[in-house]
Amino acid sequence: MSKKDIFGDDIEETKDMASFEELFAQSEQGLKTRVSVGDQIRGEILSIGKEESFVSTGTPVDGLIFTKDLMDENKEVKYHVGDMIDVVVISAKGGEIRLAKKGSKNASTDSLEDAFDMELPVTGTVMEAVNGGLRVNIQGKTAFCPISQIDSKFVQDTAEYIGRKFDFLITQMDKRNMVVSRRKLLDLQKAENEGVFMEKRKVGDILEGRITRLEKFGAFVELEAGVEGMVHLSELTWSRVHSPQEVVSAGQTVTVKILKIEDVDGRLKISLSMKQADGDGNPWNSVPAKFPVGTVVNGKVEKKETYGLFVNIAPGITGLLPKSKWRDHVDGAQFENKKRGDEIVVQIDEIKFEDKKISLGVPGAGEDHSWRSHQPTSGSGFGSLGDALKNLNIKPKK
């Protein structure tokens, strides 16, 4: 009789247990056995609690992170279970791993050497401006911050930074010198904010933002903390404008539509539109019904060129009054003297809806004035006049 017959299922159960232990051992080979303070980890958010949340660490032990570390400036959690996040190990003892989001204040340390080695932020107070940068007091020690590293924007006047506290990253450190950068920290936070933004936003979304600055070519809009987009001049309004200041101002809250999201040389570029954010707000859709050919309308000269006048007849609707239309007109001089901003009466001559073009004319110019240039024929000197009177159904006196 075989062993299998004697022991029955016991042998099979032992084999199954051995196989399970082998598989478990193999699975653990891909895991780290331990982590150390300062280790930087990209882990998956496993759960989000009211006070604390769990993040995978690549070891058999999951890490704890304060839920407030996952919140934005509005105290709202900006992550979801399953999201990946960059964290730093701030404590690993007693079988517990404590984490903090990379770049957050909770990831700080009292040791400047550790902060430099682990790329953790430190808090410092800007003391004074010096040649090429600023002196910063960090834990009683003096550090130097180059002017190009005090902010993510170009800085000319350093006065607004003097006396204020900021978080910095130590970029260079030896026994005599310490160099810090605030810009590097801001860039890290910006990249993270942009990553979260791209996960939840897409082209076509309508959202609100705040105008941060104006340039000749358009307006920059802050959509979320550290995330900016740009509204080109042509996308501010359906009307033709020459500068953003005609439409918006810094600090103003606006509604925009996302036109394009792209990565350009490692930088997130977001193209926005204000005029397209208003649903079916395209004024051209009402042109055929509102301005049929032959309609006489009041307009305003928007631009004067050698070949004619661009005339705005409604918000977002501009037509061209060619110079050839008024050059030979009896009142042509009044059109010649028109300048930008002047009011003018025009007539709709032609609409090219697909091309969004309107050709304008002078009211009444379509009437028959051919008799003005009619030349007498041979014979009666009154022939031409008589023919004209006949056409007008007026009989000459006998």
GROMACS .gro file of C-alpha atoms in nm:
model
  398
    1MET     CA    1   0.000   0.000   0.000
    2SER     CA    2   0.141   0.346  -0.094
    3LYS     CA    3   0.202   0.636   0.141
    4LYS     CA    4  -0.070   0.822  -0.039
    5ASP     CA    5  -0.314   0.544   0.035
    6ILE     CA    6  -0.211   0.538   0.400
    7PHE     CA    7  -0.207   0.913   0.469
    8GLY     CA    8  -0.467   1.017   0.214
    9ASP     CA    9  -0.530   1.392   0.187
   10ASP     CA   10  -0.263   1.487   0.444
   11ILE     CA   11   0.015   1.455   0.184
   12GLU     CA   12  -0.176   1.668  -0.072
   13GLU     CA   13  -0.248   1.936   0.191
   14THR     CA   14   0.121   1.947   0.284
   15LYS     CA   15   0.215   1.995  -0.083
   16ASP     CA   16  -0.040   2.275  -0.123
   17MET     CA   17   0.097   2.451   0.185
   18ALA     CA   18   0.452   2.424   0.053
   19SER     CA   19   0.347   2.571  -0.280
   20PHE     CA   20   0.172   2.860  -0.106
   21GLU     CA   21   0.481   2.937   0.103
   22GLU     CA   22   0.699   2.934  -0.210
   23LEU     CA   23   0.465   3.176  -0.390
   24PHE     CA   24   0.452   3.403  -0.086
   25ALA     CA   25   0.831   3.403  -0.063
   26GLN     CA   26   0.859   3.486  -0.433
   27SER     CA   27   0.615   3.776  -0.397
   28GLU     CA   28   0.820   3.920  -0.112
   29GLN     CA   29   1.137   3.914  -0.321
   30GLY     CA   30   1.004   4.211  -0.519
   31LEU     CA   31   0.944   4.408  -0.199
   32LYS     CA   32   1.192   4.604   0.007
   33THR     CA   33   1.243   4.464   0.353
   34ARG     CA   34   1.272   4.804   0.518
   35VAL     CA   35   1.283   5.179   0.458
   36SER     CA   36   1.490   5.451   0.621
   37VAL     CA   37   1.417   5.807   0.725
   38GLY     CA   38   1.464   6.032   0.425
   39ASP     CA   39   1.376   5.768   0.165
   40GLN     CA   40   1.170   5.909  -0.119
   41ILE     CA   41   0.890   5.679  -0.235
   42ARG     CA   42   0.627   5.691  -0.505
   43GLY     CA   43   0.338   5.498  -0.355
   44GLU     CA   44  -0.028   5.427  -0.417
   45ILE     CA   45  -0.292   5.578  -0.189
   46LEU     CA   46  -0.466   5.277  -0.033
   47SER     CA   47  -0.723   5.451   0.186
   48ILE     CA   48  -0.817   5.804   0.292
   49GLY     CA   49  -0.938   5.859   0.647
   50LYS     CA   50  -1.055   6.164   0.837
   51GLU     CA   51  -0.724   6.211   1.018
   52GLU     CA   52  -0.483   5.962   0.861
   53SER     CA   53  -0.446   5.781   0.531
   54PHE     CA   54  -0.246   5.478   0.412
   55VAL     CA   55   0.008   5.472   0.127
   56SER     CA   56   0.196   5.170  -0.009
   57THR     CA   57   0.569   5.182   0.059
   58GLY     CA   58   0.698   4.890  -0.147
   59THR     CA   59   0.751   4.695   0.177
   60PRO     CA   60   0.519   4.457   0.365
   61VAL     CA   61   0.428   4.754   0.589
   62ASP     CA   62   0.208   5.034   0.454
   63GLY     CA   63   0.288   5.391   0.552
   64LEU     CA   64   0.073   5.640   0.743
   65ILE     CA   65   0.032   5.997   0.621
   66PHE     CA   66  -0.174   6.278   0.774
   67THR     CA   67  -0.482   6.337   0.557
   68LYS     CA   68  -0.427   6.713   0.587
   69ASP     CA   69  -0.109   6.654   0.384
   70LEU     CA   70  -0.335   6.551   0.094
   71MET     CA   71  -0.544   6.869   0.106
   72ASP     CA   72  -0.524   7.180  -0.111
   73GLU     CA   73  -0.538   7.542   0.001
   74ASN     CA   74  -0.919   7.513   0.037
   75LYS     CA   75  -0.882   7.229   0.289
   76GLU     CA   76  -1.023   6.977   0.041
   77VAL     CA   77  -0.860   6.640  -0.032
   78LYS     CA   78  -0.734   6.661  -0.392
   79TYR     CA   79  -0.647   6.290  -0.423
   80HIS     CA   80  -0.843   5.967  -0.458
   81VAL     CA   81  -0.780   5.608  -0.358
   82GLY     CA   82  -0.557   5.458  -0.628
   83ASP     CA   83  -0.371   5.781  -0.705
   84MET     CA   84   0.009   5.773  -0.701
   85ILE     CA   85   0.188   6.023  -0.478
   86ASP     CA   86   0.550   6.115  -0.401
   87VAL     CA   87   0.624   6.090  -0.029
   88VAL     CA   88   0.920   6.105   0.209
   89VAL     CA   89   0.979   5.871   0.505
   90ILE     CA   90   0.994   6.089   0.818
   91SER     CA   91   0.980   5.808   1.076
   92ALA     CA   92   1.033   5.432   1.069
   93LYS     CA   93   1.029   5.268   1.412
   94GLY     CA   94   0.821   5.030   1.620
   95GLY     CA   95   0.689   4.860   1.308
   96GLU     CA   96   0.525   5.185   1.193
   97ILE     CA   97   0.622   5.395   0.891
   98ARG     CA   98   0.529   5.764   0.893
   99LEU     CA   99   0.522   5.954   0.565
  100ALA     CA  100   0.485   6.312   0.446
  101LYS     CA  101   0.415   6.445   0.099
  102LYS     CA  102   0.735   6.546  -0.074
  103GLY     CA  103   0.777   6.923  -0.059
  104SER     CA  104   0.529   6.975   0.226
  105LYS     CA  105   0.604   7.143   0.556
  106ASN     CA  106   0.539   6.814   0.734
  107ALA     CA  107   0.840   6.668   0.554
  108SER     CA  108   1.078   6.909   0.730
  109THR     CA  109   1.357   6.819   0.971
  110ASP     CA  110   1.551   7.000   1.244
  111SER     CA  111   1.884   6.897   1.094
  112LEU     CA  112   2.004   7.114   0.804
  113GLU     CA  113   2.240   6.836   0.697
  114ASP     CA  114   1.950   6.589   0.678
  115ALA     CA  115   1.738   6.846   0.494
  116PHE     CA  116   2.014   6.888   0.235
  117ASP     CA  117   2.072   6.515   0.195
  118MET     CA  118   1.702   6.427   0.176
  119GLU     CA  119   1.595   6.736  -0.024
  120LEU     CA  120   1.347   6.839   0.244
  121PRO     CA  121   1.216   7.197   0.277
  122VAL     CA  122   1.335   7.430   0.553
  123THR     CA  123   1.180   7.754   0.671
  124GLY     CA  124   1.380   8.075   0.653
  125THR     CA  125   1.333   8.450   0.691
  126VAL     CA  126   1.461   8.685   0.423
  127MET     CA  127   1.684   8.936   0.600
  128GLU     CA  128   1.821   9.171   0.333
  129ALA     CA  129   1.905   9.214  -0.033
  130VAL     CA  130   2.267   9.180  -0.135
  131ASN     CA  131   2.452   9.180  -0.465
  132GLY     CA  132   2.294   8.912  -0.683
  133GLY     CA  133   2.039   8.786  -0.431
  134LEU     CA  134   1.916   8.782  -0.072
  135ARG     CA  135   2.044   8.678   0.269
  136VAL     CA  136   1.817   8.428   0.446
  137ASN     CA  137   1.821   8.332   0.814
  138ILE     CA  138   1.761   7.957   0.855
  139GLN     CA  139   1.775   7.817   1.208
  140GLY     CA  140   2.016   8.092   1.309
  141LYS     CA  141   2.248   8.037   1.013
  142THR     CA  142   2.288   8.267   0.714
  143ALA     CA  143   2.212   8.131   0.368
  144PHE     CA  144   2.227   8.292   0.026
  145CYS     CA  145   1.937   8.280  -0.219
  146PRO     CA  146   2.018   8.397  -0.576
  147ILE     CA  147   1.762   8.648  -0.702
  148SER     CA  148   1.665   8.407  -0.981
  149GLN     CA  149   1.572   8.148  -0.716
  150ILE     CA  150   1.349   8.355  -0.486
  151ASP     CA  151   1.038   8.307  -0.702
  152SER     CA  152   0.913   8.127  -1.011
  153LYS     CA  153   0.860   8.462  -1.185
  154PHE     CA  154   1.117   8.718  -1.294
  155VAL     CA  155   1.200   8.947  -1.000
  156GLN     CA  156   1.336   9.301  -1.028
  157ASP     CA  157   1.225   9.454  -0.697
  158THR     CA  158   1.324   9.244  -0.394
  159ALA     CA  159   1.157   9.475  -0.142
  160GLU     CA  160   0.839   9.265  -0.121
  161TYR     CA  161   1.040   8.966   0.006
  162ILE     CA  162   1.236   9.135   0.284
  163GLY     CA  163   1.123   9.031   0.633
  164ARG     CA  164   0.897   8.749   0.511
  165LYS     CA  165   0.916   8.376   0.588
  166PHE     CA  166   0.931   8.119   0.308
  167ASP     CA  167   1.011   7.754   0.261
  168PHE     CA  168   1.337   7.676   0.077
  169LEU     CA  169   1.533   7.379  -0.051
  170ILE     CA  170   1.904   7.368   0.030
  171THR     CA  171   2.086   7.331  -0.302
  172GLN     CA  172   2.446   7.368  -0.183
  173MET     CA  173   2.602   7.321   0.158
  174ASP     CA  174   2.949   7.302   0.303
  175LYS     CA  175   3.117   7.417   0.622
  176ARG     CA  176   3.123   7.781   0.514
  177ASN     CA  177   2.839   7.837   0.269
  178MET     CA  178   2.474   7.744   0.230
  179VAL     CA  179   2.277   7.823  -0.087
  180VAL     CA  180   1.899   7.786  -0.098
  181SER     CA  181   1.625   7.800  -0.358
  182ARG     CA  182   1.257   7.879  -0.319
  183ARG     CA  183   1.198   7.849  -0.693
  184LYS     CA  184   1.298   7.482  -0.700
  185LEU     CA  185   1.042   7.405  -0.432
  186LEU     CA  186   0.773   7.604  -0.614
  187ASP     CA  187   0.853   7.418  -0.937
  188LEU     CA  188   0.814   7.083  -0.762
  189GLN     CA  189   0.479   7.186  -0.616
  190LYS     CA  190   0.370   7.329  -0.952
  191ALA     CA  191   0.455   7.004  -1.133
  192GLU     CA  192   0.252   6.807  -0.880
  193ASN     CA  193  -0.044   7.045  -0.904
  194GLU     CA  194  -0.032   7.026  -1.285
  195GLY     CA  195  -0.028   6.646  -1.272
  196VAL     CA  196  -0.338   6.641  -1.053
  197PHE     CA  197  -0.505   6.900  -1.277
  198MET     CA  198  -0.446   6.695  -1.592
  199GLU     CA  199  -0.593   6.385  -1.429
  200LYS     CA  200  -0.927   6.553  -1.364
  201ARG     CA  201  -0.956   6.809  -1.648
  202LYS     CA  202  -0.985   6.769  -2.024
  203VAL     CA  203  -1.023   6.978  -2.340
  204GLY     CA  204  -1.370   7.131  -2.357
  205ASP     CA  205  -1.414   7.172  -1.979
  206ILE     CA  206  -1.563   7.501  -1.859
  207LEU     CA  207  -1.421   7.640  -1.534
  208GLU     CA  208  -1.355   7.960  -1.344
  209GLY     CA  209  -1.020   8.126  -1.294
  210ARG     CA  210  -0.856   8.450  -1.186
  211ILE     CA  211  -0.666   8.690  -1.413
  212THR     CA  212  -0.309   8.706  -1.281
  213ARG     CA  213  -0.139   8.928  -1.540
  214LEU     CA  214  -0.191   9.089  -1.879
  215GLU     CA  215   0.043   9.087  -2.178
  216LYS     CA  216   0.014   9.234  -2.528
  217PHE     CA  217  -0.087   8.898  -2.671
  218GLY     CA  218  -0.341   8.795  -2.406
  219ALA     CA  219  -0.426   8.731  -2.041
  220PHE     CA  220  -0.290   8.468  -1.801
  221VAL     CA  221  -0.548   8.294  -1.583
  222GLU     CA  222  -0.483   8.098  -1.262
  223LEU     CA  223  -0.710   7.793  -1.276
  224GLU     CA  224  -0.590   7.629  -0.955
  225ALA     CA  225  -0.301   7.688  -0.716
  226GLY     CA  226   0.014   7.675  -0.929
  227VAL     CA  227  -0.173   7.603  -1.253
  228GLU     CA  228  -0.201   7.879  -1.515
  229GLY     CA  229  -0.348   7.899  -1.863
  230MET     CA  230  -0.345   8.170  -2.125
  231VAL     CA  231  -0.632   8.337  -2.313
  232HIS     CA  232  -0.505   8.472  -2.644
  233LEU     CA  233  -0.618   8.821  -2.746
  234SER     CA  234  -0.838   8.671  -3.019
  235GLU     CA  235  -1.015   8.448  -2.765
  236LEU     CA  236  -1.106   8.719  -2.513
  237THR     CA  237  -1.423   8.834  -2.691
  238TRP     CA  238  -1.607   8.800  -3.020
  239SER     CA  239  -1.544   9.170  -3.082
  240ARG     CA  240  -1.213   9.287  -3.225
  241VAL     CA  241  -0.990   9.433  -2.951
  242HIS     CA  242  -0.641   9.576  -2.960
  243SER     CA  243  -0.532   9.499  -2.602
  244PRO     CA  244  -0.650   9.275  -2.313
  245GLN     CA  245  -0.705   9.585  -2.098
  246GLU     CA  246  -1.012   9.664  -2.312
  247VAL     CA  247  -1.181   9.349  -2.181
  248VAL     CA  248  -1.033   9.231  -1.848
  249SER     CA  249  -0.822   9.346  -1.555
  250ALA     CA  250  -0.581   9.175  -1.314
  251GLY     CA  251  -0.758   9.003  -1.024
  252GLN     CA  252  -1.084   8.962  -1.215
  253THR     CA  253  -1.267   8.626  -1.197
  254VAL     CA  254  -1.356   8.491  -1.541
  255THR     CA  255  -1.516   8.182  -1.695
  256VAL     CA  256  -1.301   8.003  -1.953
  257LYS     CA  257  -1.308   7.698  -2.178
  258ILE     CA  258  -1.006   7.469  -2.217
  259LEU     CA  259  -0.903   7.463  -2.584
  260LYS     CA  260  -0.576   7.271  -2.563
  261ILE     CA  261  -0.351   7.101  -2.305
  262GLU     CA  262   0.000   7.015  -2.420
  263ASP     CA  263   0.350   6.953  -2.287
  264VAL     CA  264   0.603   7.192  -2.442
  265ASP     CA  265   0.965   7.122  -2.345
  266GLY     CA  266   0.857   6.977  -2.011
  267ARG     CA  267   0.621   7.265  -1.933
  268LEU     CA  268   0.244   7.239  -1.925
  269LYS     CA  269   0.081   7.478  -2.173
  270ILE     CA  270  -0.294   7.535  -2.139
  271SER     CA  271  -0.477   7.737  -2.404
  272LEU     CA  272  -0.806   7.894  -2.293
  273SER     CA  273  -1.097   8.087  -2.441
  274MET     CA  274  -1.333   8.330  -2.273
  275LYS     CA  275  -1.552   8.394  -2.575
  276GLN     CA  276  -1.620   8.022  -2.632
  277ALA     CA  277  -1.707   7.960  -2.268
  278ASP     CA  278  -2.049   8.117  -2.320
  279GLY     CA  279  -2.210   7.812  -2.480
  280ASP     CA  280  -2.360   7.909  -2.817
  281GLY     CA  281  -2.256   8.271  -2.778
  282ASN     CA  282  -2.113   8.314  -3.128
  283PRO     CA  283  -2.283   8.633  -3.257
  284TRP     CA  284  -2.230   8.518  -3.618
  285ASN     CA  285  -2.505   8.262  -3.574
  286SER     CA  286  -2.764   8.543  -3.574
  287VAL     CA  287  -2.622   8.735  -3.871
  288PRO     CA  288  -2.845   8.595  -4.152
  289ALA     CA  289  -3.165   8.671  -3.962
  290LYS     CA  290  -3.055   8.997  -3.805
  291PHE     CA  291  -2.871   9.150  -4.101
  292PRO     CA  292  -3.024   9.034  -4.431
  293VAL     CA  293  -2.873   9.175  -4.751
  294GLY     CA  294  -2.999   9.527  -4.814
  295THR     CA  295  -3.034   9.619  -4.446
  296VAL     CA  296  -2.915   9.969  -4.355
  297VAL     CA  297  -2.741   9.975  -4.015
  298ASN     CA  298  -2.555  10.216  -3.790
  299GLY     CA  299  -2.196  10.117  -3.723
  300LYS     CA  300  -1.867  10.244  -3.589
  301VAL     CA  301  -1.535  10.263  -3.770
  302GLU     CA  302  -1.306  10.005  -3.613
  303LYS     CA  303  -1.006  10.041  -3.842
  304LYS     CA  304  -0.910  10.245  -4.148
  305GLU     CA  305  -0.697  10.099  -4.426
  306THR     CA  306  -0.594  10.228  -4.767
  307TYR     CA  307  -0.844   9.991  -4.930
  308GLY     CA  308  -1.142  10.070  -4.708
  309LEU     CA  309  -1.302  10.093  -4.366
  310PHE     CA  310  -1.364   9.810  -4.121
  311VAL     CA  311  -1.698   9.885  -3.959
  312ASN     CA  312  -1.834   9.720  -3.643
  313ILE     CA  313  -2.212   9.681  -3.679
  314ALA     CA  314  -2.274   9.469  -3.364
  315PRO     CA  315  -2.066   9.311  -3.084
  316GLY     CA  316  -1.837   9.062  -3.256
  317ILE     CA  317  -1.959   9.151  -3.607
  318THR     CA  318  -1.734   9.356  -3.834
  319GLY     CA  319  -1.770   9.418  -4.208
  320LEU     CA  320  -1.558   9.585  -4.473
  321LEU     CA  321  -1.668   9.895  -4.663
  322PRO     CA  322  -1.433   9.896  -4.965
  323LYS     CA  323  -1.301  10.231  -5.082
  324SER     CA  324  -1.430  10.153  -5.432
  325LYS     CA  325  -1.786  10.173  -5.292
  326TRP     CA  326  -1.759  10.538  -5.189
  327ARG     CA  327  -1.481  10.673  -5.411
  328ASP     CA  328  -1.721  10.782  -5.690
  329HIS     CA  329  -2.015  10.854  -5.461
  330VAL     CA  330  -2.148  11.209  -5.444
  331ASP     CA  331  -2.086  11.204  -5.067
  332GLY     CA  332  -1.755  11.019  -5.091
  333ALA     CA  333  -1.566  11.291  -4.904
  334GLN     CA  334  -1.746  11.218  -4.578
  335PHE     CA  335  -1.629  10.855  -4.590
  336GLU     CA  336  -1.274  10.958  -4.676
  337ASN     CA  337  -1.257  11.170  -4.362
  338LYS     CA  338  -1.382  10.898  -4.127
  339LYS     CA  339  -1.144  10.774  -3.857
  340ARG     CA  340  -1.148  10.506  -3.589
  341GLY     CA  341  -1.439  10.547  -3.347
  342ASP     CA  342  -1.652  10.758  -3.583
  343GLU     CA  343  -2.013  10.656  -3.637
  344ILE     CA  344  -2.118  10.564  -3.989
  345VAL     CA  345  -2.430  10.443  -4.174
  346VAL     CA  346  -2.373  10.145  -4.404
  347GLN     CA  347  -2.570   9.890  -4.601
  348ILE     CA  348  -2.530   9.509  -4.600
  349ASP     CA  349  -2.428   9.420  -4.957
  350GLU     CA  350  -2.309   9.059  -4.922
  351ILE     CA  351  -2.271   8.793  -4.650
  352LYS     CA  352  -2.020   8.509  -4.672
  353PHE     CA  353  -2.133   8.315  -4.367
  354GLU     CA  354  -1.883   8.029  -4.389
  355ASP     CA  355  -1.590   8.271  -4.414
  356LYS     CA  356  -1.746   8.506  -4.156
  357LYS     CA  357  -1.714   8.803  -4.390
  358ILE     CA  358  -1.957   9.086  -4.462
  359SER     CA  359  -1.921   9.326  -4.754
  360LEU     CA  360  -2.071   9.668  -4.685
  361GLY     CA  361  -2.185   9.943  -4.916
  362VAL     CA  362  -2.312  10.298  -4.916
  363PRO     CA  363  -2.692  10.319  -4.857
  364GLY     CA  364  -2.877  10.394  -5.183
  365ALA     CA  365  -2.566  10.338  -5.396
  366GLY     CA  366  -2.747  10.057  -5.575
  367GLU     CA  367  -2.998  10.294  -5.740
  368ASP     CA  368  -2.970  10.360  -6.117
  369HIS     CA  369  -2.774  10.681  -6.175
  370SER     CA  370  -2.662  10.593  -6.527
  371TRP     CA  371  -2.848  10.892  -6.670
  372ARG     CA  372  -2.593  11.120  -6.503
  373SER     CA  373  -2.324  11.008  -6.748
  374HIS     CA  374  -2.543  10.946  -7.054
  375GLN     CA  375  -2.401  11.099  -7.377
  376PRO     CA  376  -2.623  11.260  -7.649
  377THR     CA  377  -2.665  11.058  -7.971
  378SER     CA  378  -2.652  11.203  -8.326
  379GLY     CA  379  -2.971  11.370  -8.438
  380SER     CA  380  -3.189  11.560  -8.200
  381GLY     CA  381  -2.999  11.721  -7.923
  382PHE     CA  382  -3.285  11.629  -7.696
  383GLY     CA  383  -3.270  11.260  -7.789
  384SER     CA  384  -3.098  11.145  -7.474
  385LEU     CA  385  -3.319  11.357  -7.252
  386GLY     CA  386  -3.632  11.241  -7.434
  387ASP     CA  387  -3.530  10.878  -7.394
  388ALA     CA  388  -3.467  10.933  -7.027
  389LEU     CA  389  -3.807  11.098  -6.983
  390LYS     CA  390  -3.973  10.808  -7.165
  391ASN     CA  391  -3.805  10.564  -6.927
  392LEU     CA  392  -3.946  10.765  -6.642
  393ASN     CA  393  -4.292  10.764  -6.805
  394ILE     CA  394  -4.293  11.141  -6.818
  395LYS     CA  395  -4.406  11.295  -7.147
  396PRO     CA  396  -4.225  11.609  -7.257
  397LYS     CA  397  -4.439  11.916  -7.315
  398LYS     CA  398  -4.530  11.983  -7.680
   0.00000   0.00000   0.00000
